[in-house]
């Protein structure tokens, strides 16, 4: 499942790696209301690969909802989640993410960047619970709070759910893989504003996922940190 938003410059590289992977039965791209040519790029790939499907949100609903939309479109017991701005992704990385899950050595893998770009390497290993690159048993998603997962709270909500249910996690270094830092990827000031908003949603998601018994705190955060 690939949630994507305005990634016309990057998504082709990810789709090419997925196209070359032999372990995937379905490839579901969920466009979350892009206003660029992301959908067109995805549909061109889908024409040549019957495993690919493109689902489009008419408006931006947030990454979490895009993933839930993709999940609703499949009955697969195992899922691969990837960001669509990745560079240097290969079928070997995909295999590395899925093998521990398929072999029942882990319930979920967390893919962390290694040796691709120092900035994304550091942020990836400093905050592994925020990685968007994961292999997992699909049933884990049943334990996620939809409210906590709204906006950019999905990864932290997923990590909390896995910990609360005692699912076994395994870290997978993704050698050479990186993605553009948000400040550059989304352009100057807009990038910093986007990052600030993203972290606000992450904090909100973490609080909701871990402190459901503090309704006053959650109410306050829901007001000031709306997705």
XYZ file of N, CA, C and O in Angstrom, residues 18-122:
420
model
N 8.922 -1.655 -7.195
C 7.815 -2.570 -6.894
C 7.480 -3.444 -8.101
O 7.171 -4.631 -7.956
N 7.536 -2.853 -9.282
C 7.253 -3.608 -10.513
C 8.232 -4.765 -10.684
O 7.864 -5.844 -11.169
N 9.469 -4.556 -10.261
C 10.504 -5.578 -10.413
C 10.493 -6.613 -9.289
O 11.157 -7.644 -9.385
N 9.739 -6.339 -8.237
C 9.665 -7.275 -7.120
C 8.740 -8.442 -7.463
O 7.643 -8.246 -7.973
N 9.188 -9.650 -7.146
C 8.417 -10.847 -7.469
C 7.606 -11.365 -6.286
O 6.852 -12.328 -6.433
N 7.737 -10.746 -5.108
C 7.046 -11.285 -3.936
C 5.694 -10.622 -3.680
O 4.965 -11.031 -2.781
N 5.356 -9.616 -4.471
C 4.123 -8.867 -4.238
C 2.981 -9.376 -5.107
O 3.147 -9.569 -6.316
N 1.828 -9.583 -4.493
C 0.642 -10.011 -5.243
C -0.210 -8.827 -5.694
O -0.889 -8.894 -6.716
N -0.210 -7.760 -4.888
C -0.984 -6.565 -5.200
C -0.138 -5.329 -4.895
O 0.666 -5.334 -3.963
N -0.347 -4.291 -5.657
C 0.302 -3.002 -5.415
C -0.789 -1.941 -5.486
O -1.314 -1.656 -6.566
N -1.153 -1.385 -4.346
C -2.263 -0.446 -4.264
C -1.733 0.954 -4.001
O -1.150 1.217 -2.943
N -1.908 1.838 -4.969
C -1.489 3.232 -4.824
C -2.718 4.057 -4.468
O -3.716 4.040 -5.201
N -2.661 4.757 -3.349
C -3.782 5.595 -2.920
C -3.353 7.048 -3.017
O -2.556 7.535 -2.207
N -3.861 7.732 -4.032
C -3.547 9.154 -4.196
C -4.466 9.977 -3.300
O -5.688 9.909 -3.416
N -3.841 10.744 -2.423
C -4.609 11.475 -1.414
C -4.902 12.905 -1.853
O -4.514 13.872 -1.204
N -5.568 13.024 -3.009
C -5.983 14.335 -3.486
C -4.876 15.175 -4.092
O -4.888 16.408 -3.968
N -3.919 14.549 -4.765
C -2.824 15.304 -5.389
C -3.349 16.308 -6.403
O -4.350 16.067 -7.086
N -2.633 17.414 -6.512
C -2.994 18.443 -7.494
C -1.942 18.535 -8.601
O -2.011 19.428 -9.450
N -0.982 17.605 -8.585
C 0.000 17.562 -9.662
C -0.293 16.331 -10.526
O -1.435 15.899 -10.612
N 0.710 15.764 -11.176
C 0.482 14.643 -12.095
C 0.776 13.281 -11.469
O 1.048 12.310 -12.190
N 0.722 13.187 -10.146
C 1.003 11.919 -9.479
C 0.106 10.800 -9.987
O 0.567 9.681 -10.267
N -1.185 11.058 -10.097
C -2.134 10.030 -10.542
C -1.799 9.555 -11.952
O -1.839 8.352 -12.241
N -1.465 10.478 -12.832
C -1.152 10.106 -14.206
C 0.067 9.198 -14.273
O 0.087 8.212 -15.026
N 1.088 9.519 -13.487
C 2.297 8.683 -13.458
C 1.954 7.288 -12.953
O 2.367 6.276 -13.537
N 1.171 7.221 -11.879
C 0.797 5.927 -11.306
C -0.029 5.110 -12.296
O 0.171 3.885 -12.429
N -0.933 5.748 -12.985
C -1.799 5.019 -13.928
C -1.000 4.472 -15.108
O -1.332 3.404 -15.645
N 0.043 5.157 -15.529
C 0.883 4.646 -16.612
C 1.559 3.347 -16.197
O 1.671 2.404 -16.994
N 2.010 3.277 -14.962
C 2.622 2.044 -14.469
C 1.570 0.939 -14.354
O 1.845 -0.225 -14.654
N 0.381 1.312 -13.904
C -0.675 0.323 -13.702
C -1.092 -0.344 -15.013
O -1.523 -1.499 -15.015
N -0.967 0.368 -16.119
C -1.338 -0.192 -17.421
C -0.472 -1.397 -17.759
O -0.940 -2.381 -18.344
N 0.808 -1.352 -17.356
C 1.745 -2.413 -17.718
C 1.931 -3.465 -16.629
O 2.669 -4.434 -16.824
N 1.289 -3.281 -15.475
C 1.431 -4.248 -14.389
C 0.051 -4.520 -13.788
O -0.507 -3.669 -13.093
N -0.516 -5.682 -14.046
C -1.878 -5.981 -13.574
C -2.004 -6.030 -12.048
O -3.125 -6.026 -11.525
N -0.892 -6.087 -11.350
C -0.954 -6.091 -9.884
C -1.270 -4.709 -9.324
O -1.676 -4.580 -8.168
N -1.062 -3.682 -10.133
C -1.205 -2.312 -9.652
C -2.624 -1.795 -9.796
O -3.267 -1.977 -10.831
N -3.102 -1.139 -8.739
C -4.390 -0.449 -8.760
C -4.184 0.960 -8.215
O -3.423 1.168 -7.275
N -4.880 1.895 -8.798
C -4.793 3.284 -8.342
C -6.151 3.692 -7.789
O -7.168 3.617 -8.477
N -6.166 4.125 -6.537
C -7.371 4.631 -5.889
C -7.135 6.099 -5.593
O -6.053 6.482 -5.130
N -8.131 6.919 -5.849
C -7.932 8.364 -5.686
C -8.934 8.972 -4.727
O -10.138 8.768 -4.859
N -8.420 9.704 -3.738
C -9.268 10.549 -2.899
C -9.489 11.866 -3.628
O -8.525 12.469 -4.114
N -10.706 12.305 -3.694
C -10.983 13.564 -4.376
C -10.398 14.763 -3.631
O -10.101 15.795 -4.215
N -10.229 14.610 -2.320
C -9.597 15.667 -1.524
C -8.608 15.025 -0.566
O -8.658 13.828 -0.291
N -7.697 15.827 -0.068
C -6.678 15.330 0.852
C -7.298 14.964 2.199
O -7.913 15.794 2.850
N -7.143 13.711 2.599
C -7.695 13.233 3.867
C -6.633 12.889 4.893
O -6.940 12.570 6.030
N -5.364 12.908 4.494
C -4.283 12.573 5.394
C -3.736 11.180 5.130
O -4.441 10.296 4.623
N -2.491 10.990 5.500
C -1.804 9.729 5.218
C -2.499 8.537 5.860
O -2.631 7.479 5.248
N -2.920 8.698 7.121
C -3.564 7.591 7.806
C -4.791 7.092 7.083
O -4.975 5.883 6.881
N -5.644 7.999 6.654
C -6.860 7.604 5.947
C -6.536 6.972 4.599
O -7.224 6.045 4.155
N -5.483 7.444 3.949
C -5.082 6.848 2.673
C -4.676 5.383 2.865
O -5.013 4.515 2.053
N -3.965 5.110 3.949
C -3.559 3.726 4.224
C -4.777 2.872 4.558
O -4.900 1.733 4.086
N -5.704 3.401 5.337
C -6.921 2.653 5.655
C -7.731 2.375 4.389
O -8.346 1.314 4.252
N -7.739 3.324 3.460
C -8.434 3.112 2.187
C -7.798 1.958 1.417
O -8.497 1.107 0.859
N -6.479 1.934 1.390
C -5.781 0.847 0.714
C -6.028 -0.486 1.380
O -6.233 -1.515 0.707
N -6.024 -0.489 2.691
C -6.269 -1.729 3.447
C -7.669 -2.271 3.176
O -7.868 -3.473 3.047
N -8.646 -1.374 3.065
C -10.023 -1.794 2.801
C -10.169 -2.424 1.419
O -11.137 -3.140 1.153
N -9.208 -2.173 0.541
C -9.295 -2.673 -0.833
C -8.595 -4.013 -1.024
O -8.516 -4.512 -2.148
N -8.093 -4.614 0.064
C -7.390 -5.887 -0.065
C -7.748 -6.817 1.083
O -8.164 -6.369 2.155
N -7.572 -8.111 0.850
C -7.752 -9.117 1.901
C -6.416 -9.773 2.238
O -6.386 -10.810 2.918
N -5.328 -9.191 1.772
C -4.008 -9.771 1.992
C -3.690 -9.854 3.485
O -3.935 -8.897 4.229
N -3.135 -10.969 3.954
C -2.788 -11.110 5.371
C -1.495 -10.404 5.748
O -1.232 -10.172 6.931
N -0.686 -10.058 4.737
C 0.573 -9.363 4.984
C 0.633 -8.109 4.114
O 0.231 -8.135 2.946
N 1.148 -7.042 4.692
C 1.183 -5.765 3.989
C 2.586 -5.177 3.975
O 3.357 -5.346 4.921
N 2.880 -4.450 2.915
C 4.077 -3.630 2.807
C 3.615 -2.191 2.690
O 2.780 -1.875 1.834
N 4.118 -1.323 3.560
C 3.799 0.101 3.504
C 5.053 0.866 3.130
O 6.109 0.673 3.740
N 4.955 1.739 2.140
C 6.105 2.520 1.688
C 5.701 3.955 1.406
O 4.590 4.216 0.936
N 6.637 4.881 1.663
C 6.474 6.251 1.196
C 6.782 6.284 -0.295
O 7.499 5.408 -0.818
N 6.289 7.294 -0.989
C 6.504 7.344 -2.435
C 7.504 8.415 -2.863
O 7.571 8.775 -4.039
N 8.300 8.907 -1.897
C 9.365 9.851 -2.262
C 10.738 9.226 -2.062
O 11.741 9.923 -1.976
N 10.795 7.896 -2.007
C 12.058 7.206 -1.752
C 12.964 7.225 -2.978
O 12.507 7.117 -4.115
N 14.270 7.311 -2.709
C 15.276 7.226 -3.756
C 16.144 5.991 -3.511
O 16.433 5.649 -2.366
N 16.544 5.336 -4.585
C 17.450 4.178 -4.552
C 16.811 2.931 -3.952
O 17.517 2.027 -3.505
N 15.495 2.853 -3.954
C 14.807 1.648 -3.483
C 14.961 0.542 -4.526
O 14.872 0.795 -5.722
N 15.185 -0.692 -4.061
C 15.343 -1.833 -4.957
C 14.456 -2.991 -4.488
O 13.982 -3.008 -3.346
N 14.255 -3.981 -5.346
C 13.505 -5.164 -4.922
C 14.144 -5.875 -3.727
O 13.441 -6.515 -2.933
N 15.458 -5.778 -3.591
C 16.133 -6.395 -2.448
C 15.701 -5.749 -1.134
O 15.574 -6.430 -0.110
N 15.491 -4.428 -1.136
C 15.000 -3.754 0.065
C 13.596 -4.238 0.417
O 13.267 -4.449 1.588
N 12.774 -4.402 -0.592
C 11.408 -4.883 -0.378
C 11.424 -6.285 0.208
O 10.699 -6.596 1.166
N 12.276 -7.144 -0.330
C 12.405 -8.507 0.171
C 12.883 -8.503 1.627
O 12.384 -9.272 2.463
N 13.841 -7.632 1.931
C 14.369 -7.552 3.291
C 13.302 -7.113 4.287
O 13.277 -7.585 5.429
N 12.421 -6.221 3.868
C 11.348 -5.754 4.745
C 10.306 -6.843 5.003
O 9.763 -6.951 6.110
N 10.040 -7.645 4.002
C 8.952 -8.617 4.121
C 9.386 -9.985 4.642
O 8.578 -10.703 5.237
N 10.615 -10.369 4.445
C 11.059 -11.719 4.805
C 10.842 -12.068 6.273
O 10.303 -13.152 6.589
N 11.217 -11.208 7.249
C 10.986 -11.578 8.650
C 9.505 -11.791 8.974
O 9.172 -12.638 9.809
N 8.636 -11.029 8.314
C 7.200 -11.165 8.557
C 6.665 -12.445 7.904
O 5.921 -13.215 8.519
N 7.053 -12.687 6.672
C 6.584 -13.869 5.957
C 7.107 -15.157 6.592
O 6.450 -16.198 6.529
N 8.284 -15.082 7.212
C 8.868 -16.253 7.875
C 8.413 -16.385 9.331
O 8.892 -17.268 10.049
N 7.537 -15.478 9.759
C 7.004 -15.484 11.129
C 8.078 -15.244 12.190
O 7.928 -15.695 13.331
N 9.138 -14.540 11.800
C 10.165 -14.151 12.766
C 9.836 -12.812 13.413
O 10.441 -12.439 14.416
N 8.908 -12.073 12.823
C 8.488 -10.780 13.355
C 7.067 -10.511 12.912
O 6.616 -11.004 11.868
N 6.356 -9.723 13.719
C 5.013 -9.305 13.335
C 5.059 -8.045 12.483
O 4.159 -7.793 11.682
N 6.120 -7.254 12.676
C 6.264 -6.005 11.923
C 7.740 -5.646 11.793
O 8.512 -5.807 12.737
N 8.129 -5.171 10.622
C 9.482 -4.663 10.422
C 9.441 -3.144 10.274
O 8.451 -2.582 9.804
N 10.526 -2.507 10.694
C 10.686 -1.063 10.552
C 11.922 -0.809 9.705
O 13.046 -1.132 10.117
N 11.737 -0.279 8.512
C 12.851 -0.004 7.628
C 13.473 1.348 7.926
O 12.796 2.374 7.879
N 14.775 1.358 8.236
C 15.483 2.590 8.572
C 16.582 2.853 7.549
O 17.310 1.943 7.147
N 16.695 4.113 7.125
C 17.676 4.493 6.108
C 19.101 4.315 6.632
O 19.387 4.610 7.802
N 19.983 3.891 5.721
C 21.377 3.675 6.119
C 22.303 3.907 4.925
O 22.233 3.206 3.929
N 23.120 4.950 5.022
C 24.123 5.198 3.996
C 23.626 5.860 2.735
O 24.333 5.870 1.721
N 22.433 6.439 2.781
C 21.927 7.108 1.592
C 22.121 8.604 1.630
O 22.619 9.206 0.683
N 21.734 9.220 2.740
C 21.848 10.677 2.917
C 21.934 10.923 4.415
O 21.086 10.463 5.177
N 22.955 11.629 4.852
C 23.226 11.743 6.283
C 22.060 12.333 7.070
O 21.766 11.910 8.190
N 21.341 13.295 6.486
C 20.235 13.930 7.211
C 19.108 12.933 7.453
O 18.594 12.804 8.570
N 18.728 12.206 6.405
C 17.638 11.242 6.575
C 18.091 10.019 7.360
O 17.283 9.401 8.067
N 19.366 9.663 7.281
C 19.893 8.577 8.108
C 19.724 8.910 9.587
O 19.225 8.104 10.376
N 20.162 10.107 9.967
C 20.119 10.512 11.371
C 18.693 10.581 11.902
O 18.390 10.080 12.991
